[in-house]
Amino acid sequence: MSTPGSLLSFNINDGYIEGILRGFRLGLLSNVDYSNLTQCDALDDMKIHLATTGYGDFLENEPSPLHTTTIAEKCTLKMVEEFNYLRANVVNPLAQFLDYIRYGYMIDNVVLLITGTLHERDPEELKEKCHPLGLFDSMRTISAEATVDGLYNNVLIDTPLGPYIQSCLSKEDLNEMNIEIIRNTLFKAYLEDFYAFCMKLGGTTAEVMHDILMFEADRRAINITLNSFGTDLTRDDRAKLYPALGILHPEGIEKLKKCDDADQVKAAIDFYPKYRDLFNDTQFNEDKTLEDSFFEHEVDMHKHSFYRQGGYGAFYSYFKLKEQEIRNIVWIAECIMQDQKSKMNQYIPLFPN
Amino acid sequence: MGDVLSQMSPYLWASVGTGIAISVSVLGAAWGIFLTGTSLLGAAVKVPRIRTKNLISVIFCEAVAIYGIIIAIIFASKLTDSGKAPTDTDFFSGFALFFSGLTVGVVNLFCGISVGITGSGAAMADAANPALFVKILVVEIFASALGLFGVIVGIVMQSRAGFSGK
């Protein structure tokens, strides 16, 4: 099903950068690194072990009592460095693809800005809390905007998310709508657009990203449903948040729209063996939440995109795996700080044996 | 049709055949080299040890171009001008050189592409796991043998060709 001739011409523009990406992937922490980290007694020991991996001396200049937030920040900055290197060395369509990866983080930043402006926080403080991968140019003009209207007109419309914001939200919505609904509406528009873009690219990219994005959409649908119980989100409003793609779309989504509690959700997804297994996993294991099952499944899918040559799916997967690695490092660090060594092994290994 | 063909000089056919032999072979070799070279460069940034071993893929691609040049030189040395009207032997030689050149060229084109794609996979697999290189090299050797088949057939096809020179 790959477009004929894809491997013949992929290397012209993207061969070098694919080699670089696979080099990055080899730098992800291995099982040996994780077992070294779990045996650390203090965060300074973790710093020493991380220095031997691809992270290198990134914590060198930090003052001695390390905090987990510093580790998280510095790891994220390393990821951003790698992203920027890749982004600087590519041309379209891979450049556009990498930009789509950034839009996900931009949505979180935009939501942060809107909330912050509504509560009249200091714009500088907000900028510091933004995820570094989701920065956009018009952020510099934020300090001049004190109102949400101003934010809408001058800042948000100019961002790459402008089309999504224009199609789903109006100025009044920013003030009135619940912030989580704004986030989910934007993400729905982004996911559908990204899916259409990947399908247009065709070939290996379309095959790999199809599975990944379908799972992302289904996961969102299930999470939206489960998180909406007990809030004042009406069924109709909730129905508007489900993305129009995924294995659950359209029949599973119809069932989810009518659900009112967790058992009904379980019954609704019972027809889909993959998700039924993920739900059942959590029942047999007390410490494992549904989110953990989803992360594990996601990690497995992302590893598979590296088995194909000549597509862009591996770029998306690399950054998701890197995020998971950072979450793992922070989890281990928190367990060390809070002296909960028994829970330390609940991180999600990227390369289980 | 027969009239048109008999009016066209056999030297046209022979010369074009020589040109095709070298140019399409070089096309195949160049295609293979860029396919494997870009992946090799990218993978070698993070894993420098693969640099020297994987140059063998580039050498296999280059060999394809060398086959083309050998054939072209053999043909070119057969191209002599008699100054007289072309005889039937000349027509035979013209056609033999043309189609022999075409054979060699197209076979080398696909051989070069094949070695290139395999070589690019070999570079990235070697970067991930050093034990894989030798196994993938076997695949490349088979791909490289295709070019050799083309050369052998090409040489056999033109072995009896010869222009009645001065």
Short mmCIF file of C-alpha atoms in Angstrom, two decimals:
data_model
loop_
_atom_site.label_atom_id
_atom_site.label_comp_id
_atom_site.label_asym_id
_atom_site.label_seq_id
_atom_site.Cartn_x
_atom_site.Cartn_y
_atom_site.Cartn_z
CA MET A 1 0.00 0.00 0.00
CA SER A 2 3.05 2.30 0.12
CA THR A 3 3.09 4.75 -2.74
CA PRO A 4 5.24 3.22 -5.46
CA GLY A 5 8.69 4.69 -5.56
CA SER A 6 8.62 6.08 -2.04
CA LEU A 7 11.90 4.48 -0.96
CA LEU A 8 13.54 5.63 -4.21
CA SER A 9 13.09 9.31 -3.49
CA PHE A 10 12.67 9.59 0.29
CA ASN A 11 16.40 9.84 0.89
CA ILE A 12 16.78 12.86 -1.38
CA ASN A 13 15.34 15.25 1.18
CA ASP A 14 14.89 13.24 4.31
CA GLY A 15 17.51 10.46 4.32
CA TYR A 16 20.11 12.28 6.38
CA ILE A 17 17.65 13.50 8.96
CA GLU A 18 16.13 10.03 9.31
CA GLY A 19 19.62 8.73 10.11
CA ILE A 20 19.99 11.46 12.75
CA LEU A 21 16.60 10.59 14.23
CA ARG A 22 17.54 6.94 14.54
CA GLY A 23 20.72 8.07 16.27
CA PHE A 24 18.58 10.00 18.75
CA ARG A 25 16.43 6.96 19.32
CA LEU A 26 19.51 4.92 20.19
CA GLY A 27 20.16 7.51 22.91
CA LEU A 28 16.95 6.75 24.79
CA LEU A 29 17.59 5.28 28.22
CA SER A 30 17.94 1.50 28.20
CA ASN A 31 16.82 -1.04 30.78
CA VAL A 32 20.30 -1.01 32.31
CA ASP A 33 20.08 2.77 32.76
CA TYR A 34 16.69 2.48 34.42
CA SER A 35 17.90 -0.19 36.83
CA ASN A 36 20.84 2.06 37.74
CA LEU A 37 18.49 4.97 38.33
CA THR A 38 16.15 2.95 40.52
CA GLN A 39 19.09 1.99 42.73
CA CYS A 40 19.96 5.61 43.45
CA ASP A 41 19.46 6.96 46.96
CA ALA A 42 19.50 10.64 46.20
CA LEU A 43 18.88 12.96 43.30
CA ASP A 44 22.59 13.75 43.10
CA ASP A 45 23.24 10.06 42.39
CA MET A 46 20.71 10.27 39.60
CA LYS A 47 22.62 13.23 38.20
CA ILE A 48 25.81 11.14 38.10
CA HIS A 49 24.09 8.25 36.34
CA LEU A 50 22.36 10.51 33.83
CA ALA A 51 25.72 12.05 32.98
CA THR A 52 26.84 8.71 31.53
CA THR A 53 23.84 8.53 29.20
CA GLY A 54 22.96 10.74 26.25
CA TYR A 55 21.90 13.49 28.66
CA GLY A 56 25.49 14.23 29.56
CA ASP A 57 26.39 17.12 31.81
CA PHE A 58 23.07 18.87 31.53
CA LEU A 59 22.64 19.22 35.29
CA GLU A 60 26.22 20.35 35.84
CA ASN A 61 25.47 23.95 36.71
CA GLU A 62 22.52 23.40 38.99
CA PRO A 63 22.92 24.26 42.72
CA SER A 64 23.42 21.23 44.90
CA PRO A 65 20.11 20.27 46.51
CA LEU A 66 18.47 19.22 43.23
CA HIS A 67 14.72 19.39 42.84
CA THR A 68 12.63 17.12 40.68
CA THR A 69 11.22 20.15 38.89
CA THR A 70 14.74 21.18 37.84
CA ILE A 71 15.42 17.71 36.48
CA ALA A 72 12.11 17.76 34.58
CA GLU A 73 12.84 21.21 33.15
CA LYS A 74 16.35 20.35 32.02
CA CYS A 75 15.29 17.06 30.45
CA THR A 76 12.57 18.90 28.56
CA LEU A 77 15.08 21.48 27.36
CA LYS A 78 17.26 18.66 26.01
CA MET A 79 14.26 17.33 24.09
CA VAL A 80 13.56 20.81 22.74
CA GLU A 81 17.20 21.11 21.60
CA GLU A 82 16.87 17.89 19.63
CA PHE A 83 13.58 19.03 18.13
CA ASN A 84 15.04 22.35 17.07
CA TYR A 85 18.02 20.63 15.47
CA LEU A 86 15.72 18.42 13.43
CA ARG A 87 13.38 21.27 12.55
CA ALA A 88 16.26 23.44 11.37
CA ASN A 89 17.53 20.78 8.96
CA VAL A 90 14.37 19.78 7.12
CA VAL A 91 12.26 21.01 4.24
CA ASN A 92 8.57 20.61 3.50
CA PRO A 93 6.67 18.34 3.87
CA LEU A 94 8.69 17.05 6.82
CA ALA A 95 8.96 20.62 8.14
CA GLN A 96 5.18 20.91 8.19
CA PHE A 97 4.93 17.52 9.87
CA LEU A 98 7.28 18.59 12.66
CA ASP A 99 5.25 21.77 13.08
CA TYR A 100 2.14 19.68 13.58
CA ILE A 101 3.92 17.94 16.43
CA ARG A 102 4.45 21.35 18.01
CA TYR A 103 0.79 22.37 17.75
CA GLY A 104 -0.19 19.90 20.45
CA TYR A 105 2.04 21.73 22.93
CA MET A 106 0.88 25.09 21.63
CA ILE A 107 -2.70 24.21 22.53
CA ASP A 108 -1.66 23.63 26.13
CA ASN A 109 0.20 26.94 26.18
CA VAL A 110 -2.74 28.82 24.68
CA VAL A 111 -5.08 27.38 27.30
CA LEU A 112 -2.60 28.43 29.98
CA LEU A 113 -2.52 31.96 28.59
CA ILE A 114 -6.28 32.27 28.42
CA THR A 115 -6.71 31.07 31.99
CA GLY A 116 -3.95 33.34 33.17
CA THR A 117 -5.41 36.37 31.47
CA LEU A 118 -8.87 35.65 32.83
CA HIS A 119 -7.45 35.53 36.32
CA GLU A 120 -5.26 38.55 35.63
CA ARG A 121 -1.94 36.96 36.28
CA ASP A 122 1.36 38.48 35.32
CA PRO A 123 2.11 37.69 31.65
CA GLU A 124 5.81 37.13 32.34
CA GLU A 125 4.96 34.49 34.89
CA LEU A 126 2.69 32.79 32.41
CA LYS A 127 5.36 32.76 29.73
CA GLU A 128 7.72 30.95 32.07
CA LYS A 129 5.21 28.21 32.68
CA CYS A 130 4.64 27.55 28.98
CA HIS A 131 5.99 24.37 27.45
CA PRO A 132 9.10 25.33 25.47
CA LEU A 133 8.09 23.33 22.41
CA GLY A 134 4.84 25.21 22.07
CA LEU A 135 6.13 28.75 21.94
CA PHE A 136 4.93 31.00 19.18
CA ASP A 137 6.01 34.43 17.96
CA SER A 138 3.07 36.51 19.05
CA MET A 139 3.74 35.54 22.66
CA ARG A 140 6.06 38.50 22.84
CA THR A 141 3.14 40.92 22.51
CA ILE A 142 1.20 39.41 25.38
CA SER A 143 2.35 41.81 28.07
CA ALA A 144 0.46 44.54 26.24
CA GLU A 145 -2.78 42.57 26.30
CA ALA A 146 -4.59 42.60 29.59
CA THR A 147 -7.98 41.48 28.39
CA VAL A 148 -9.19 38.29 26.80
CA ASP A 149 -10.61 40.23 23.83
CA GLY A 150 -7.21 41.70 23.14
CA LEU A 151 -5.67 38.26 23.46
CA TYR A 152 -8.12 36.86 20.93
CA ASN A 153 -7.71 39.61 18.36
CA ASN A 154 -4.01 40.21 18.49
CA VAL A 155 -2.33 37.13 19.78
CA LEU A 156 -4.31 34.00 19.23
CA ILE A 157 -5.43 34.60 15.66
CA ASP A 158 -1.84 35.05 14.54
CA THR A 159 -0.63 31.77 15.91
CA PRO A 160 -0.52 28.66 13.75
CA LEU A 161 -3.54 27.56 15.77
CA GLY A 162 -5.47 30.50 14.30
CA PRO A 163 -7.55 28.39 11.90
CA TYR A 164 -8.58 26.01 14.68
CA ILE A 165 -9.49 28.88 16.99
CA GLN A 166 -11.45 30.68 14.32
CA SER A 167 -13.43 27.63 13.31
CA CYS A 168 -14.47 26.55 16.79
CA LEU A 169 -14.37 29.49 19.18
CA SER A 170 -15.66 33.03 19.24
CA LYS A 171 -14.59 35.83 21.54
CA GLU A 172 -17.50 35.28 23.89
CA ASP A 173 -16.62 31.60 24.14
CA LEU A 174 -13.22 32.43 25.58
CA ASN A 175 -14.84 34.22 28.46
CA GLU A 176 -17.73 31.90 29.07
CA MET A 177 -16.70 28.40 28.15
CA ASN A 178 -15.07 26.14 30.64
CA ILE A 179 -11.36 26.06 29.95
CA GLU A 180 -11.23 22.30 29.62
CA ILE A 181 -13.90 22.42 26.95
CA ILE A 182 -11.82 24.96 25.04
CA ARG A 183 -8.79 22.71 25.31
CA ASN A 184 -10.67 19.66 24.09
CA THR A 185 -12.37 21.52 21.24
CA LEU A 186 -9.04 22.85 19.99
CA PHE A 187 -7.45 19.45 20.31
CA LYS A 188 -10.28 17.83 18.36
CA ALA A 189 -9.78 20.29 15.48
CA TYR A 190 -6.00 19.75 15.61
CA LEU A 191 -6.25 15.96 15.60
CA GLU A 192 -8.61 15.87 12.65
CA ASP A 193 -6.44 18.28 10.70
CA PHE A 194 -3.26 16.33 11.47
CA TYR A 195 -4.92 13.09 10.41
CA ALA A 196 -6.03 14.60 7.10
CA PHE A 197 -2.49 15.91 6.52
CA CYS A 198 -0.92 12.51 7.18
CA MET A 199 -3.37 10.73 4.92
CA LYS A 200 -2.59 13.22 2.16
CA LEU A 201 1.12 12.44 2.51
CA GLY A 202 0.34 8.79 1.88
CA GLY A 203 2.80 5.92 1.86
CA THR A 204 4.52 4.70 5.01
CA THR A 205 3.70 7.92 6.87
CA ALA A 206 -0.03 7.44 6.38
CA GLU A 207 0.11 3.79 7.44
CA VAL A 208 2.06 4.44 10.63
CA MET A 209 0.30 7.65 11.68
CA HIS A 210 -3.13 6.16 10.97
CA ASP A 211 -2.80 3.69 13.82
CA ILE A 212 -1.18 6.16 16.18
CA LEU A 213 -3.72 8.94 15.64
CA MET A 214 -6.68 6.57 15.79
CA PHE A 215 -5.53 5.40 19.18
CA GLU A 216 -5.01 8.99 20.32
CA ALA A 217 -8.56 9.89 19.29
CA ASP A 218 -10.05 6.84 21.04
CA ARG A 219 -8.05 7.53 24.18
CA ARG A 220 -9.33 11.12 24.20
CA ALA A 221 -12.91 9.94 23.75
CA ILE A 222 -12.66 7.47 26.63
CA ASN A 223 -10.94 9.99 28.90
CA ILE A 224 -13.44 12.76 28.13
CA THR A 225 -16.28 10.40 28.96
CA LEU A 226 -14.75 9.14 32.20
CA ASN A 227 -13.72 12.60 33.38
CA SER A 228 -17.10 14.13 32.69
CA PHE A 229 -18.96 12.10 35.30
CA GLY A 230 -19.75 14.24 38.29
CA THR A 231 -19.14 17.53 36.52
CA ASP A 232 -21.80 19.77 35.04
CA LEU A 233 -20.87 18.94 31.48
CA THR A 234 -24.09 18.12 29.66
CA ARG A 235 -24.32 15.17 27.34
CA ASP A 236 -24.76 17.42 24.31
CA ASP A 237 -21.70 19.49 25.12
CA ARG A 238 -19.71 16.34 25.69
CA ALA A 239 -20.88 14.91 22.36
CA LYS A 240 -19.30 17.87 20.57
CA LEU A 241 -15.87 17.07 21.98
CA TYR A 242 -15.37 13.60 20.53
CA PRO A 243 -12.92 13.61 17.58
CA ALA A 244 -14.36 12.34 14.31
CA LEU A 245 -11.82 9.56 13.95
CA GLY A 246 -10.72 6.43 15.73
CA ILE A 247 -11.76 2.81 15.90
CA LEU A 248 -14.59 3.84 18.21
CA HIS A 249 -15.95 6.24 15.61
CA PRO A 250 -18.90 6.20 14.88
CA GLU A 251 -20.62 3.33 16.70
CA GLY A 252 -18.53 3.22 19.87
CA ILE A 253 -18.83 7.00 20.13
CA GLU A 254 -22.62 6.76 19.89
CA LYS A 255 -22.56 4.39 22.84
CA LEU A 256 -20.14 6.57 24.77
CA LYS A 257 -22.40 9.57 24.23
CA LYS A 258 -25.11 7.82 26.21
CA CYS A 259 -22.91 6.69 29.11
CA ASP A 260 -23.45 7.98 32.61
CA ASP A 261 -21.01 6.00 34.69
CA ALA A 262 -17.85 3.92 34.46
CA ASP A 263 -19.61 0.56 34.11
CA GLN A 264 -21.57 1.76 31.10
CA VAL A 265 -18.31 2.94 29.55
CA LYS A 266 -16.85 -0.49 30.09
CA ALA A 267 -19.90 -2.07 28.41
CA ALA A 268 -19.66 0.37 25.52
CA ILE A 269 -16.07 -0.50 24.65
CA ASP A 270 -16.55 -4.20 25.25
CA PHE A 271 -16.82 -4.83 21.52
CA TYR A 272 -13.29 -3.58 20.89
CA PRO A 273 -10.90 -6.31 22.10
CA LYS A 274 -7.86 -4.06 22.35
CA TYR A 275 -9.55 -1.56 24.66
CA ARG A 276 -11.37 -4.25 26.58
CA ASP A 277 -7.98 -5.78 27.40
CA LEU A 278 -6.65 -2.40 28.53
CA PHE A 279 -9.59 -1.95 30.86
CA ASN A 280 -9.24 -5.47 32.22
CA ASP A 281 -5.55 -4.91 32.94
CA THR A 282 -6.44 -2.33 35.54
CA GLN A 283 -8.84 -4.64 37.32
CA PHE A 284 -6.28 -7.31 38.07
CA ASN A 285 -3.59 -4.92 39.17
CA GLU A 286 -4.46 -2.45 41.92
CA ASP A 287 -1.66 0.00 41.37
CA LYS A 288 -2.22 0.32 37.67
CA THR A 289 -4.56 3.04 36.49
CA LEU A 290 -6.23 3.23 33.11
CA GLU A 291 -3.81 6.01 32.16
CA ASP A 292 -0.90 3.62 32.81
CA SER A 293 -2.45 1.00 30.51
CA PHE A 294 -2.95 3.61 27.82
CA PHE A 295 0.66 4.80 28.15
CA GLU A 296 1.95 1.25 27.89
CA HIS A 297 -0.06 0.57 24.76
CA GLU A 298 1.02 3.89 23.29
CA VAL A 299 4.71 3.12 23.94
CA ASP A 300 4.31 -0.21 22.16
CA MET A 301 2.78 1.47 19.09
CA HIS A 302 5.49 4.09 18.96
CA LYS A 303 8.21 1.48 19.02
CA HIS A 304 6.66 -0.15 15.96
CA SER A 305 6.93 2.97 13.86
CA PHE A 306 10.71 2.59 13.97
CA TYR A 307 10.46 -0.73 12.18
CA ARG A 308 9.50 1.06 8.95
CA GLN A 309 11.97 2.98 6.83
CA GLY A 310 11.09 5.94 4.70
CA GLY A 311 8.23 7.57 6.62
CA TYR A 312 7.69 10.44 9.00
CA GLY A 313 5.85 8.46 11.68
CA ALA A 314 9.13 7.73 13.46
CA PHE A 315 9.63 11.47 14.12
CA TYR A 316 6.32 11.77 15.94
CA SER A 317 6.98 8.54 17.84
CA TYR A 318 10.44 9.60 18.94
CA PHE A 319 9.13 12.70 20.71
CA LYS A 320 6.32 10.80 22.37
CA LEU A 321 8.81 8.19 23.61
CA LYS A 322 11.09 10.97 24.86
CA GLU A 323 8.19 12.50 26.78
CA GLN A 324 7.49 9.14 28.35
CA GLU A 325 11.14 8.83 29.31
CA ILE A 326 11.03 12.24 31.01
CA ARG A 327 7.88 11.18 32.87
CA ASN A 328 9.70 8.03 33.97
CA ILE A 329 12.75 9.95 35.20
CA VAL A 330 10.54 12.37 37.13
CA TRP A 331 8.57 9.46 38.64
CA ILE A 332 11.76 7.78 39.84
CA ALA A 333 13.06 11.09 41.17
CA GLU A 334 9.82 11.76 43.05
CA CYS A 335 9.89 8.26 44.54
CA ILE A 336 13.42 8.87 45.77
CA MET A 337 12.49 12.27 47.22
CA GLN A 338 9.42 10.95 48.99
CA ASP A 339 11.10 7.76 50.10
CA GLN A 340 8.58 5.49 48.35
CA LYS A 341 10.98 2.98 46.90
CA SER A 342 8.32 0.30 46.59
CA LYS A 343 6.45 2.33 43.99
CA MET A 344 9.55 3.10 42.00
CA ASN A 345 9.13 0.24 39.55
CA GLN A 346 5.81 1.53 38.32
CA TYR A 347 7.45 3.58 35.59
CA ILE A 348 6.66 2.43 32.07
CA PRO A 349 9.74 0.77 30.53
CA LEU A 350 10.30 1.73 26.91
CA PHE A 351 11.97 -1.54 25.95
CA PRO A 352 10.42 -4.30 28.07
CA ASN A 353 12.03 -7.68 27.56
CA MET B 1 9.48 0.13 -41.57
CA GLY B 2 12.14 -2.04 -43.08
CA ASP B 3 13.07 0.79 -45.46
CA VAL B 4 13.47 3.27 -42.63
CA LEU B 5 15.66 0.87 -40.69
CA SER B 6 17.81 0.07 -43.68
CA GLN B 7 18.36 3.77 -44.35
CA MET B 8 19.60 4.43 -40.80
CA SER B 9 23.30 3.98 -40.46
CA PRO B 10 24.36 1.14 -38.17
CA TYR B 11 26.91 3.49 -36.65
CA LEU B 12 23.95 5.41 -35.15
CA TRP B 13 22.80 2.31 -33.36
CA ALA B 14 26.27 1.36 -32.19
CA SER B 15 27.09 4.82 -30.86
CA VAL B 16 23.77 5.23 -29.09
CA GLY B 17 24.23 1.78 -27.54
CA THR B 18 27.62 2.80 -26.21
CA GLY B 19 26.14 5.98 -24.79
CA ILE B 20 23.28 4.15 -23.13
CA ALA B 21 25.62 1.59 -21.61
CA ILE B 22 27.67 4.19 -19.77
CA SER B 23 25.01 6.80 -19.02
CA VAL B 24 22.27 4.58 -17.64
CA SER B 25 24.84 2.60 -15.62
CA VAL B 26 26.09 5.83 -14.10
CA LEU B 27 22.48 6.82 -13.39
CA GLY B 28 22.00 3.59 -11.45
CA ALA B 29 25.30 3.96 -9.60
CA ALA B 30 24.61 7.58 -8.68
CA TRP B 31 21.10 6.76 -7.48
CA GLY B 32 22.49 3.99 -5.30
CA ILE B 33 25.24 6.17 -3.89
CA PHE B 34 22.96 8.97 -2.82
CA LEU B 35 20.44 6.52 -1.34
CA THR B 36 23.03 4.85 0.81
CA GLY B 37 25.21 7.90 1.40
CA THR B 38 22.54 10.09 2.99
CA SER B 39 21.49 7.38 5.44
CA LEU B 40 25.10 6.58 6.23
CA LEU B 41 25.92 10.23 6.96
CA GLY B 42 22.89 10.66 9.19
CA ALA B 43 23.43 7.47 11.15
CA ALA B 44 27.18 8.06 11.52
CA VAL B 45 26.63 11.34 13.41
CA LYS B 46 25.54 9.54 16.55
CA VAL B 47 27.29 6.21 15.92
CA PRO B 48 30.68 7.01 14.35
CA ARG B 49 31.94 3.43 14.33
CA ILE B 50 29.81 2.54 11.29
CA ARG B 51 31.66 4.95 9.02
CA THR B 52 34.36 2.74 7.55
CA LYS B 53 32.53 -0.57 7.33
CA ASN B 54 29.54 0.87 5.51
CA LEU B 55 31.60 2.45 2.78
CA ILE B 56 31.49 -1.00 1.24
CA SER B 57 27.91 -0.29 0.16
CA VAL B 58 29.14 2.78 -1.69
CA ILE B 59 31.90 0.69 -3.28
CA PHE B 60 29.32 -1.84 -4.53
CA CYS B 61 27.38 0.99 -6.15
CA GLU B 62 30.54 2.37 -7.70
CA ALA B 63 31.30 -1.07 -9.14
CA VAL B 64 28.11 -0.76 -11.14
CA ALA B 65 29.42 2.37 -12.83
CA ILE B 66 32.72 0.59 -13.51
CA TYR B 67 30.86 -2.24 -15.28
CA GLY B 68 29.24 0.38 -17.47
CA ILE B 69 32.53 2.02 -18.34
CA ILE B 70 34.19 -1.29 -19.19
CA ILE B 71 31.41 -2.18 -21.58
CA ALA B 72 31.44 1.27 -23.15
CA ILE B 73 35.20 1.11 -23.75
CA ILE B 74 34.89 -2.34 -25.33
CA PHE B 75 32.17 -1.03 -27.63
CA ALA B 76 34.01 2.16 -28.43
CA SER B 77 37.08 0.22 -29.49
CA LYS B 78 34.93 -1.74 -31.95
CA LEU B 79 33.57 1.39 -33.59
CA THR B 80 35.74 1.88 -36.67
CA ASP B 81 34.82 3.78 -39.79
CA SER B 82 35.19 1.98 -43.11
CA GLY B 83 34.21 4.90 -45.30
CA LYS B 84 32.25 2.54 -47.52
CA ALA B 85 28.52 1.81 -47.58
CA PRO B 86 27.41 -0.28 -44.66
CA THR B 87 27.35 -4.03 -45.30
CA ASP B 88 25.08 -6.57 -43.67
CA THR B 89 27.76 -7.39 -41.12
CA ASP B 90 27.82 -3.73 -40.20
CA PHE B 91 24.07 -3.77 -39.63
CA PHE B 92 24.40 -6.83 -37.39
CA SER B 93 27.17 -5.16 -35.39
CA GLY B 94 25.19 -1.94 -35.04
CA PHE B 95 22.15 -3.68 -33.66
CA ALA B 96 24.23 -5.98 -31.46
CA LEU B 97 26.05 -3.06 -29.87
CA PHE B 98 22.83 -1.08 -29.38
CA PHE B 99 20.88 -3.77 -27.62
CA SER B 100 23.87 -5.00 -25.72
CA GLY B 101 24.41 -1.47 -24.42
CA LEU B 102 20.74 -1.17 -23.54
CA THR B 103 20.85 -4.47 -21.66
CA VAL B 104 23.90 -3.54 -19.66
CA GLY B 105 22.58 -0.06 -18.90
CA VAL B 106 19.15 -1.05 -17.65
CA VAL B 107 20.48 -4.00 -15.62
CA ASN B 108 23.03 -1.73 -13.97
CA LEU B 109 20.32 0.87 -13.27
CA PHE B 110 18.29 -1.59 -11.22
CA CYS B 111 21.35 -3.13 -9.65
CA GLY B 112 22.53 0.28 -8.46
CA ILE B 113 19.13 1.17 -7.01
CA SER B 114 18.88 -2.20 -5.28
CA VAL B 115 22.31 -1.94 -3.68
CA GLY B 116 21.51 1.64 -2.64
CA ILE B 117 18.29 0.88 -0.82
CA THR B 118 19.80 -2.17 0.87
CA GLY B 119 22.89 -0.19 1.81
CA SER B 120 20.80 2.53 3.42
CA GLY B 121 19.01 -0.07 5.52
CA ALA B 122 22.34 -1.71 6.33
CA ALA B 123 23.82 1.55 7.64
CA MET B 124 20.91 2.19 9.99
CA ALA B 125 20.71 -1.42 11.15
CA ASP B 126 24.45 -1.51 11.80
CA ALA B 127 24.14 1.65 13.88
CA ALA B 128 21.54 -0.03 16.06
CA ASN B 129 23.08 -3.48 16.32
CA PRO B 130 26.61 -4.26 15.07
CA ALA B 131 25.88 -7.97 14.61
CA LEU B 132 23.49 -7.25 11.76
CA PHE B 133 25.97 -5.78 9.31
CA VAL B 134 27.42 -9.00 7.99
CA LYS B 135 23.97 -10.52 7.44
CA ILE B 136 22.72 -7.54 5.48
CA LEU B 137 25.95 -7.50 3.49
CA VAL B 138 24.97 -10.91 2.11
CA VAL B 139 21.79 -9.35 0.72
CA GLU B 140 23.84 -6.59 -0.85
CA ILE B 141 26.22 -9.07 -2.44
CA PHE B 142 23.29 -10.79 -4.12
CA ALA B 143 22.02 -7.44 -5.34
CA SER B 144 25.46 -6.60 -6.67
CA ALA B 145 25.61 -9.89 -8.57
CA LEU B 146 22.78 -8.62 -10.78
CA GLY B 147 25.10 -6.09 -12.35
CA LEU B 148 27.56 -8.84 -13.10
CA PHE B 149 24.87 -10.81 -14.93
CA GLY B 150 24.23 -7.81 -17.13
CA VAL B 151 27.92 -7.44 -17.97
CA ILE B 152 28.28 -11.12 -18.86
CA VAL B 153 25.26 -11.08 -21.17
CA GLY B 154 26.40 -7.82 -22.69
CA ILE B 155 29.84 -9.18 -23.49
CA VAL B 156 28.42 -12.36 -24.99
CA MET B 157 26.00 -10.36 -27.14
CA GLN B 158 28.68 -8.20 -28.68
CA SER B 159 31.38 -10.84 -29.00
CA ARG B 160 30.76 -11.43 -32.71
CA ALA B 161 30.08 -7.81 -33.54
CA GLY B 162 32.66 -6.04 -35.65
CA PHE B 163 32.64 -3.31 -38.26
CA SER B 164 34.43 -3.82 -41.53
CA GLY B 165 37.09 -1.20 -40.91
CA LYS B 166 39.99 0.02 -43.05
#
